């Protein structure tokens, strides 16, 4: 479990791990980044209370560096990746190990069920859990068990991790997708089991969310530079939206100033239609709940949805374009701590 500035979430995350019922010995290795909110002291207390909890340090605070350090410090044949901003459902570990044995897979993952404690977090969570928010990844709400492109967090065979060389420490975001690509290229199976569920708590503020999605988009752009067509077509939807929005705005300004000839202005109006459709979709999702989970929603949650949905898509899309054009080697996710990268999903 990579950890950085998680004073409000770490103890719940650790408890959800230690309460898992599995056959045989277990251990939990926390890779501690340079937290400033008391998280390190809390982790030390949790380790003192339970001998199964071990600590390693991750001064760089990068996700794959911390994961590799924790894996090297562990001793068991099955590696379960967990995060400090999430909680495992009861029976998660036992069920995942059973699925590994039943399918012969090298890595098994389940559903990321986002949840929120505030109207803002709940608005983000509904979009995380919806195809209109984060797209069609199986772990965002899939219901059919089977072979998968990647796995959320992941329950992995240690021997396969050793075979493929662990996480690539040159990647700051999307390191799980890249690892699963190498696992599949080595001839192993990645498997999705919808019975496995993990509760994920999104970022707590609009600005942190925007920074997170920009960095994630930039690293997806970097992965496109490195791996090209191996990336799913769905990753190209947000940057396409950014380009269309920019064209629509420029065309609108030129139309208002009457710079464009009539024929060109009509052609520009056609290019603006997809953006108009997107705006209508945002309004339908926010106000009528189209495409998201049903349930009571406050006025504040509906209003936050109006801001959150385009923020997620446009921030990710702008980051993606920057990553494709110039790479993402200097891009860090500052949504957790200053200018440092965050070891969180």
GROMACS .gro file of C-alpha atoms in nm:
model
  345
    1UNK     CA    1   0.000   0.000   0.000
    2UNK     CA    2   0.163   0.329  -0.113
    3UNK     CA    3   0.080   0.604   0.137
    4UNK     CA    4   0.105   0.983   0.124
    5UNK     CA    5  -0.093   1.237   0.329
    6UNK     CA    6  -0.385   1.006   0.410
    7UNK     CA    7  -0.457   1.094   0.772
    8UNK     CA    8  -0.833   1.081   0.713
    9UNK     CA    9  -0.835   0.749   0.525
   10UNK     CA   10  -0.536   0.533   0.620
   11UNK     CA   11  -0.672   0.368   0.933
   12UNK     CA   12  -0.995   0.260   0.760
   13UNK     CA   13  -0.795   0.127   0.464
   14UNK     CA   14  -0.559  -0.070   0.688
   15UNK     CA   15  -0.845  -0.215   0.893
   16UNK     CA   16  -1.022  -0.330   0.577
   17UNK     CA   17  -0.705  -0.523   0.485
   18UNK     CA   18  -0.630  -0.672   0.824
   19UNK     CA   19  -0.990  -0.794   0.859
   20UNK     CA   20  -0.965  -1.005   0.541
   21UNK     CA   21  -1.022  -1.377   0.604
   22UNK     CA   22  -0.766  -1.586   0.413
   23UNK     CA   23  -0.597  -1.921   0.460
   24UNK     CA   24  -0.233  -1.894   0.562
   25UNK     CA   25  -0.008  -1.611   0.680
   26UNK     CA   26  -0.061  -1.251   0.569
   27UNK     CA   27   0.133  -0.927   0.589
   28UNK     CA   28   0.067  -0.565   0.497
   29UNK     CA   29   0.357  -0.353   0.374
   30UNK     CA   30   0.308   0.025   0.374
   31UNK     CA   31   0.538   0.229   0.147
   32UNK     CA   32   0.552   0.565   0.322
   33UNK     CA   33   0.595   0.883   0.123
   34UNK     CA   34   0.703   1.209   0.293
   35UNK     CA   35   0.367   1.298   0.446
   36UNK     CA   36   0.317   1.628   0.629
   37UNK     CA   37  -0.022   1.567   0.794
   38UNK     CA   38   0.065   1.306   1.057
   39UNK     CA   39   0.012   1.005   0.831
   40UNK     CA   40   0.359   0.862   0.899
   41UNK     CA   41   0.303   0.875   1.275
   42UNK     CA   42  -0.033   0.705   1.232
   43UNK     CA   43   0.128   0.432   1.019
   44UNK     CA   44   0.393   0.377   1.286
   45UNK     CA   45   0.121   0.337   1.549
   46UNK     CA   46  -0.069   0.088   1.334
   47UNK     CA   47   0.251  -0.111   1.281
   48UNK     CA   48   0.318  -0.115   1.654
   49UNK     CA   49  -0.036  -0.244   1.719
   50UNK     CA   50  -0.025  -0.532   1.469
   51UNK     CA   51   0.287  -0.737   1.381
   52UNK     CA   52   0.146  -0.805   1.033
   53UNK     CA   53   0.200  -0.439   0.937
   54UNK     CA   54   0.549  -0.353   0.805
   55UNK     CA   55   0.686  -0.019   0.691
   56UNK     CA   56   0.922   0.079   0.410
   57UNK     CA   57   1.012   0.430   0.301
   58UNK     CA   58   0.940   0.586  -0.036
   59UNK     CA   59   1.107   0.930  -0.023
   60UNK     CA   60   1.043   0.995  -0.394
   61UNK     CA   61   0.669   0.939  -0.337
   62UNK     CA   62   0.627   0.789  -0.685
   63UNK     CA   63   0.367   0.514  -0.723
   64UNK     CA   64   0.572   0.239  -0.893
   65UNK     CA   65   0.879   0.305  -0.676
   66UNK     CA   66   0.673   0.258  -0.361
   67UNK     CA   67   0.497  -0.048  -0.499
   68UNK     CA   68   0.823  -0.218  -0.595
   69UNK     CA   69   0.978  -0.138  -0.257
   70UNK     CA   70   0.676  -0.285  -0.076
   71UNK     CA   71   0.680  -0.596  -0.296
   72UNK     CA   72   1.052  -0.650  -0.233
   73UNK     CA   73   0.989  -0.624   0.141
   74UNK     CA   74   0.706  -0.881   0.129
   75UNK     CA   75   0.746  -1.258   0.146
   76UNK     CA   76   0.419  -1.420   0.033
   77UNK     CA   77   0.353  -1.585  -0.308
   78UNK     CA   78   0.040  -1.375  -0.376
   79UNK     CA   79   0.064  -0.995  -0.394
   80UNK     CA   80  -0.252  -0.790  -0.336
   81UNK     CA   81  -0.218  -0.426  -0.427
   82UNK     CA   82  -0.422  -0.190  -0.210
   83UNK     CA   83  -0.439   0.187  -0.175
   84UNK     CA   84  -0.470   0.415   0.122
   85UNK     CA   85  -0.764   0.598  -0.036
   86UNK     CA   86  -0.974   0.284  -0.068
   87UNK     CA   87  -1.127   0.003   0.138
   88UNK     CA   88  -1.149  -0.366   0.048
   89UNK     CA   89  -1.491  -0.529   0.074
   90UNK     CA   90  -1.526  -0.824   0.318
   91UNK     CA   91  -1.406  -1.147   0.159
   92UNK     CA   92  -1.214  -0.965  -0.117
   93UNK     CA   93  -0.880  -1.140  -0.062
   94UNK     CA   94  -1.022  -1.491  -0.024
   95UNK     CA   95  -1.242  -1.453  -0.331
   96UNK     CA   96  -0.956  -1.311  -0.539
   97UNK     CA   97  -0.719  -1.594  -0.448
   98UNK     CA   98  -0.990  -1.846  -0.536
   99UNK     CA   99  -1.035  -1.676  -0.873
  100UNK     CA  100  -0.660  -1.688  -0.937
  101UNK     CA  101  -0.663  -2.063  -0.875
  102UNK     CA  102  -0.982  -2.128  -1.070
  103UNK     CA  103  -0.883  -1.935  -1.383
  104UNK     CA  104  -0.506  -1.977  -1.380
  105UNK     CA  105  -0.476  -1.601  -1.428
  106UNK     CA  106  -0.164  -1.405  -1.337
  107UNK     CA  107  -0.359  -1.100  -1.220
  108UNK     CA  108  -0.719  -1.061  -1.103
  109UNK     CA  109  -0.911  -0.739  -1.044
  110UNK     CA  110  -1.263  -0.633  -0.963
  111UNK     CA  111  -1.489  -0.328  -0.953
  112UNK     CA  112  -1.385   0.012  -0.824
  113UNK     CA  113  -1.695   0.143  -0.647
  114UNK     CA  114  -1.640   0.512  -0.586
  115UNK     CA  115  -1.820   0.672  -0.292
  116UNK     CA  116  -1.832   1.017  -0.134
  117UNK     CA  117  -1.869   1.182   0.205
  118UNK     CA  118  -1.962   1.530   0.075
  119UNK     CA  119  -2.185   1.654  -0.211
  120UNK     CA  120  -1.872   1.720  -0.419
  121UNK     CA  121  -1.724   1.373  -0.357
  122UNK     CA  122  -2.059   1.206  -0.424
  123UNK     CA  123  -2.091   1.392  -0.756
  124UNK     CA  124  -1.743   1.273  -0.854
  125UNK     CA  125  -1.819   0.919  -0.736
  126UNK     CA  126  -2.135   0.888  -0.948
  127UNK     CA  127  -1.935   0.990  -1.255
  128UNK     CA  128  -1.655   0.749  -1.168
  129UNK     CA  129  -1.913   0.470  -1.159
  130UNK     CA  130  -2.077   0.572  -1.488
  131UNK     CA  131  -1.984   0.518  -1.854
  132UNK     CA  132  -2.053   0.888  -1.919
  133UNK     CA  133  -1.787   0.976  -1.661
  134UNK     CA  134  -1.478   0.761  -1.695
  135UNK     CA  135  -1.579   0.555  -1.995
  136UNK     CA  136  -1.612   0.185  -2.060
  137UNK     CA  137  -1.343   0.023  -1.845
  138UNK     CA  138  -1.478  -0.302  -1.695
  139UNK     CA  139  -1.369  -0.209  -1.345
  140UNK     CA  140  -1.590   0.101  -1.351
  141UNK     CA  141  -1.906  -0.106  -1.341
  142UNK     CA  142  -1.869  -0.419  -1.550
  143UNK     CA  143  -2.087  -0.718  -1.462
  144UNK     CA  144  -1.947  -0.994  -1.686
  145UNK     CA  145  -1.655  -1.204  -1.565
  146UNK     CA  146  -1.380  -1.271  -1.814
  147UNK     CA  147  -1.044  -1.185  -1.967
  148UNK     CA  148  -0.951  -0.817  -1.927
  149UNK     CA  149  -0.709  -0.559  -2.063
  150UNK     CA  150  -0.610  -0.442  -1.715
  151UNK     CA  151  -0.709  -0.490  -1.351
  152UNK     CA  152  -0.797  -0.232  -1.087
  153UNK     CA  153  -0.533  -0.258  -0.812
  154UNK     CA  154  -0.474  -0.627  -0.883
  155UNK     CA  155  -0.420  -0.957  -0.703
  156UNK     CA  156  -0.108  -1.103  -0.862
  157UNK     CA  157   0.112  -1.409  -0.864
  158UNK     CA  158   0.451  -1.303  -0.731
  159UNK     CA  159   0.633  -1.536  -0.970
  160UNK     CA  160   0.481  -1.354  -1.267
  161UNK     CA  161   0.572  -1.013  -1.122
  162UNK     CA  162   0.930  -1.133  -1.088
  163UNK     CA  163   0.921  -1.270  -1.443
  164UNK     CA  164   0.810  -0.941  -1.605
  165UNK     CA  165   1.024  -0.720  -1.382
  166UNK     CA  166   0.763  -0.556  -1.158
  167UNK     CA  167   0.631  -0.205  -1.209
  168UNK     CA  168   0.807   0.030  -1.451
  169UNK     CA  169   0.950   0.305  -1.229
  170UNK     CA  170   0.973   0.550  -1.519
  171UNK     CA  171   0.592   0.574  -1.532
  172UNK     CA  172   0.413   0.797  -1.279
  173UNK     CA  173   0.052   0.725  -1.378
  174UNK     CA  174  -0.100   0.432  -1.568
  175UNK     CA  175   0.168   0.202  -1.430
  176UNK     CA  176  -0.093  -0.069  -1.366
  177UNK     CA  177  -0.209  -0.068  -1.732
  178UNK     CA  178   0.152  -0.092  -1.851
  179UNK     CA  179   0.229  -0.378  -1.612
  180UNK     CA  180  -0.076  -0.570  -1.731
  181UNK     CA  181   0.029  -0.513  -2.092
  182UNK     CA  182   0.363  -0.682  -2.019
  183UNK     CA  183   0.188  -0.962  -1.830
  184UNK     CA  184  -0.034  -1.030  -2.133
  185UNK     CA  185   0.259  -1.003  -2.374
  186UNK     CA  186   0.438  -1.268  -2.167
  187UNK     CA  187   0.149  -1.504  -2.239
  188UNK     CA  188  -0.034  -1.476  -1.906
  189UNK     CA  189  -0.399  -1.404  -1.837
  190UNK     CA  190  -0.545  -1.089  -1.677
  191UNK     CA  191  -0.893  -1.152  -1.538
  192UNK     CA  192  -1.190  -0.940  -1.430
  193UNK     CA  193  -1.419  -1.072  -1.154
  194UNK     CA  194  -1.717  -0.841  -1.080
  195UNK     CA  195  -1.769  -1.012  -0.743
  196UNK     CA  196  -1.456  -0.834  -0.619
  197UNK     CA  197  -1.531  -0.485  -0.495
  198UNK     CA  198  -1.317  -0.201  -0.361
  199UNK     CA  199  -1.454   0.127  -0.225
  200UNK     CA  200  -1.260   0.426  -0.359
  201UNK     CA  201  -1.280   0.779  -0.216
  202UNK     CA  202  -1.223   1.049  -0.485
  203UNK     CA  203  -1.040   1.378  -0.439
  204UNK     CA  204  -1.206   1.617  -0.196
  205UNK     CA  205  -1.195   1.943  -0.396
  206UNK     CA  206  -1.244   2.068  -0.750
  207UNK     CA  207  -0.888   2.198  -0.785
  208UNK     CA  208  -0.734   1.872  -0.665
  209UNK     CA  209  -0.956   1.676  -0.903
  210UNK     CA  210  -0.853   1.893  -1.198
  211UNK     CA  211  -0.483   1.850  -1.119
  212UNK     CA  212  -0.524   1.474  -1.077
  213UNK     CA  213  -0.700   1.432  -1.412
  214UNK     CA  214  -0.455   1.657  -1.596
  215UNK     CA  215  -0.160   1.449  -1.474
  216UNK     CA  216  -0.338   1.122  -1.550
  217UNK     CA  217  -0.420   1.241  -1.902
  218UNK     CA  218  -0.060   1.350  -1.961
  219UNK     CA  219   0.070   1.007  -1.867
  220UNK     CA  220  -0.187   0.837  -2.089
  221UNK     CA  221  -0.052   1.055  -2.369
  222UNK     CA  222   0.298   0.934  -2.280
  223UNK     CA  223   0.177   0.573  -2.292
  224UNK     CA  224   0.031   0.639  -2.638
  225UNK     CA  225   0.373   0.769  -2.746
  226UNK     CA  226   0.533   0.451  -2.615
  227UNK     CA  227   0.276   0.187  -2.708
  228UNK     CA  228   0.061   0.339  -2.984
  229UNK     CA  229  -0.232   0.125  -3.096
  230UNK     CA  230  -0.217  -0.097  -2.789
  231UNK     CA  231  -0.412   0.182  -2.616
  232UNK     CA  232  -0.791   0.153  -2.629
  233UNK     CA  233  -0.979   0.388  -2.863
  234UNK     CA  234  -1.182   0.518  -2.566
  235UNK     CA  235  -0.874   0.705  -2.440
  236UNK     CA  236  -0.899   0.937  -2.741
  237UNK     CA  237  -1.249   1.069  -2.663
  238UNK     CA  238  -1.148   1.343  -2.411
  239UNK     CA  239  -0.873   1.493  -2.632
  240UNK     CA  240  -1.116   1.490  -2.925
  241UNK     CA  241  -1.361   1.685  -2.708
  242UNK     CA  242  -1.089   1.940  -2.624
  243UNK     CA  243  -1.005   1.991  -2.991
  244UNK     CA  244  -1.371   2.023  -3.091
  245UNK     CA  245  -1.435   2.271  -2.808
  246UNK     CA  246  -1.138   2.485  -2.911
  247UNK     CA  247  -1.251   2.483  -3.276
  248UNK     CA  248  -1.608   2.570  -3.172
  249UNK     CA  249  -1.495   2.864  -2.958
  250UNK     CA  250  -1.268   3.004  -3.230
  251UNK     CA  251  -1.538   2.959  -3.493
  252UNK     CA  252  -1.792   3.127  -3.266
  253UNK     CA  253  -1.569   3.431  -3.215
  254UNK     CA  254  -1.509   3.460  -3.591
  255UNK     CA  255  -1.880   3.426  -3.658
  256UNK     CA  256  -1.964   3.703  -3.413
  257UNK     CA  257  -1.708   3.934  -3.572
  258UNK     CA  258  -1.842   3.844  -3.918
  259UNK     CA  259  -1.491   3.758  -4.040
  260UNK     CA  260  -1.599   3.429  -4.196
  261UNK     CA  261  -1.776   3.408  -4.534
  262UNK     CA  262  -2.131   3.272  -4.515
  263UNK     CA  263  -2.038   2.926  -4.652
  264UNK     CA  264  -1.748   2.889  -4.407
  265UNK     CA  265  -1.966   3.009  -4.122
  266UNK     CA  266  -2.223   2.739  -4.202
  267UNK     CA  267  -1.946   2.475  -4.206
  268UNK     CA  268  -1.821   2.606  -3.872
  269UNK     CA  269  -2.171   2.574  -3.728
  270UNK     CA  270  -2.168   2.204  -3.818
  271UNK     CA  271  -1.839   2.163  -3.627
  272UNK     CA  272  -2.004   2.325  -3.324
  273UNK     CA  273  -2.284   2.068  -3.310
  274UNK     CA  274  -2.085   1.799  -3.119
  275UNK     CA  275  -2.003   2.054  -2.850
  276UNK     CA  276  -2.368   2.156  -2.823
  277UNK     CA  277  -2.461   1.788  -2.787
  278UNK     CA  278  -2.200   1.747  -2.513
  279UNK     CA  279  -2.333   2.049  -2.323
  280UNK     CA  280  -2.684   1.901  -2.341
  281UNK     CA  281  -2.547   1.568  -2.216
  282UNK     CA  282  -2.384   1.740  -1.915
  283UNK     CA  283  -2.714   1.912  -1.834
  284UNK     CA  284  -2.905   1.582  -1.867
  285UNK     CA  285  -2.660   1.398  -1.641
  286UNK     CA  286  -2.649   1.673  -1.380
  287UNK     CA  287  -3.015   1.767  -1.365
  288UNK     CA  288  -3.197   1.449  -1.468
  289UNK     CA  289  -2.944   1.186  -1.363
  290UNK     CA  290  -2.913   1.037  -1.713
  291UNK     CA  291  -2.645   0.768  -1.728
  292UNK     CA  292  -2.560   0.763  -1.357
  293UNK     CA  293  -2.672   0.553  -1.062
  294UNK     CA  294  -3.015   0.632  -0.926
  295UNK     CA  295  -3.063   0.750  -0.571
  296UNK     CA  296  -3.125   1.070  -0.376
  297UNK     CA  297  -2.922   1.365  -0.494
  298UNK     CA  298  -2.911   1.704  -0.326
  299UNK     CA  299  -2.918   2.032  -0.518
  300UNK     CA  300  -2.550   2.084  -0.431
  301UNK     CA  301  -2.460   1.746  -0.575
  302UNK     CA  302  -2.645   1.824  -0.898
  303UNK     CA  303  -2.469   2.160  -0.929
  304UNK     CA  304  -2.131   2.001  -0.860
  305UNK     CA  305  -2.199   1.750  -1.135
  306UNK     CA  306  -2.232   2.040  -1.380
  307UNK     CA  307  -1.876   2.143  -1.291
  308UNK     CA  308  -1.720   1.802  -1.229
  309UNK     CA  309  -1.811   1.624  -1.553
  310UNK     CA  310  -1.649   1.874  -1.795
  311UNK     CA  311  -1.359   1.921  -1.552
  312UNK     CA  312  -1.279   1.549  -1.562
  313UNK     CA  313  -1.304   1.527  -1.941
  314UNK     CA  314  -1.133   1.855  -2.038
  315UNK     CA  315  -0.852   1.832  -1.780
  316UNK     CA  316  -0.777   1.476  -1.889
  317UNK     CA  317  -0.798   1.572  -2.257
  318UNK     CA  318  -0.566   1.875  -2.224
  319UNK     CA  319  -0.319   1.663  -2.029
  320UNK     CA  320  -0.339   1.388  -2.293
  321UNK     CA  321  -0.260   1.627  -2.578
  322UNK     CA  322   0.037   1.769  -2.386
  323UNK     CA  323   0.161   1.416  -2.312
  324UNK     CA  324   0.136   1.309  -2.674
  325UNK     CA  325   0.307   1.621  -2.806
  326UNK     CA  326   0.595   1.656  -2.559
  327UNK     CA  327   0.583   1.350  -2.333
  328UNK     CA  328   0.503   1.339  -1.963
  329UNK     CA  329   0.844   1.282  -1.804
  330UNK     CA  330   0.825   1.605  -1.601
  331UNK     CA  331   0.454   1.579  -1.517
  332UNK     CA  332   0.360   1.506  -1.157
  333UNK     CA  333   0.025   1.479  -0.983
  334UNK     CA  334   0.025   1.759  -0.725
  335UNK     CA  335  -0.328   1.685  -0.601
  336UNK     CA  336  -0.193   1.538  -0.277
  337UNK     CA  337   0.123   1.722  -0.181
  338UNK     CA  338   0.286   2.035  -0.319
  339UNK     CA  339   0.484   1.954  -0.631
  340UNK     CA  340   0.539   1.586  -0.549
  341UNK     CA  341   0.381   1.300  -0.733
  342UNK     CA  342   0.113   1.105  -0.550
  343UNK     CA  343   0.117   0.728  -0.499
  344UNK     CA  344  -0.258   0.708  -0.521
  345UNK     CA  345  -0.497   0.610  -0.800
   0.00000   0.00000   0.00000
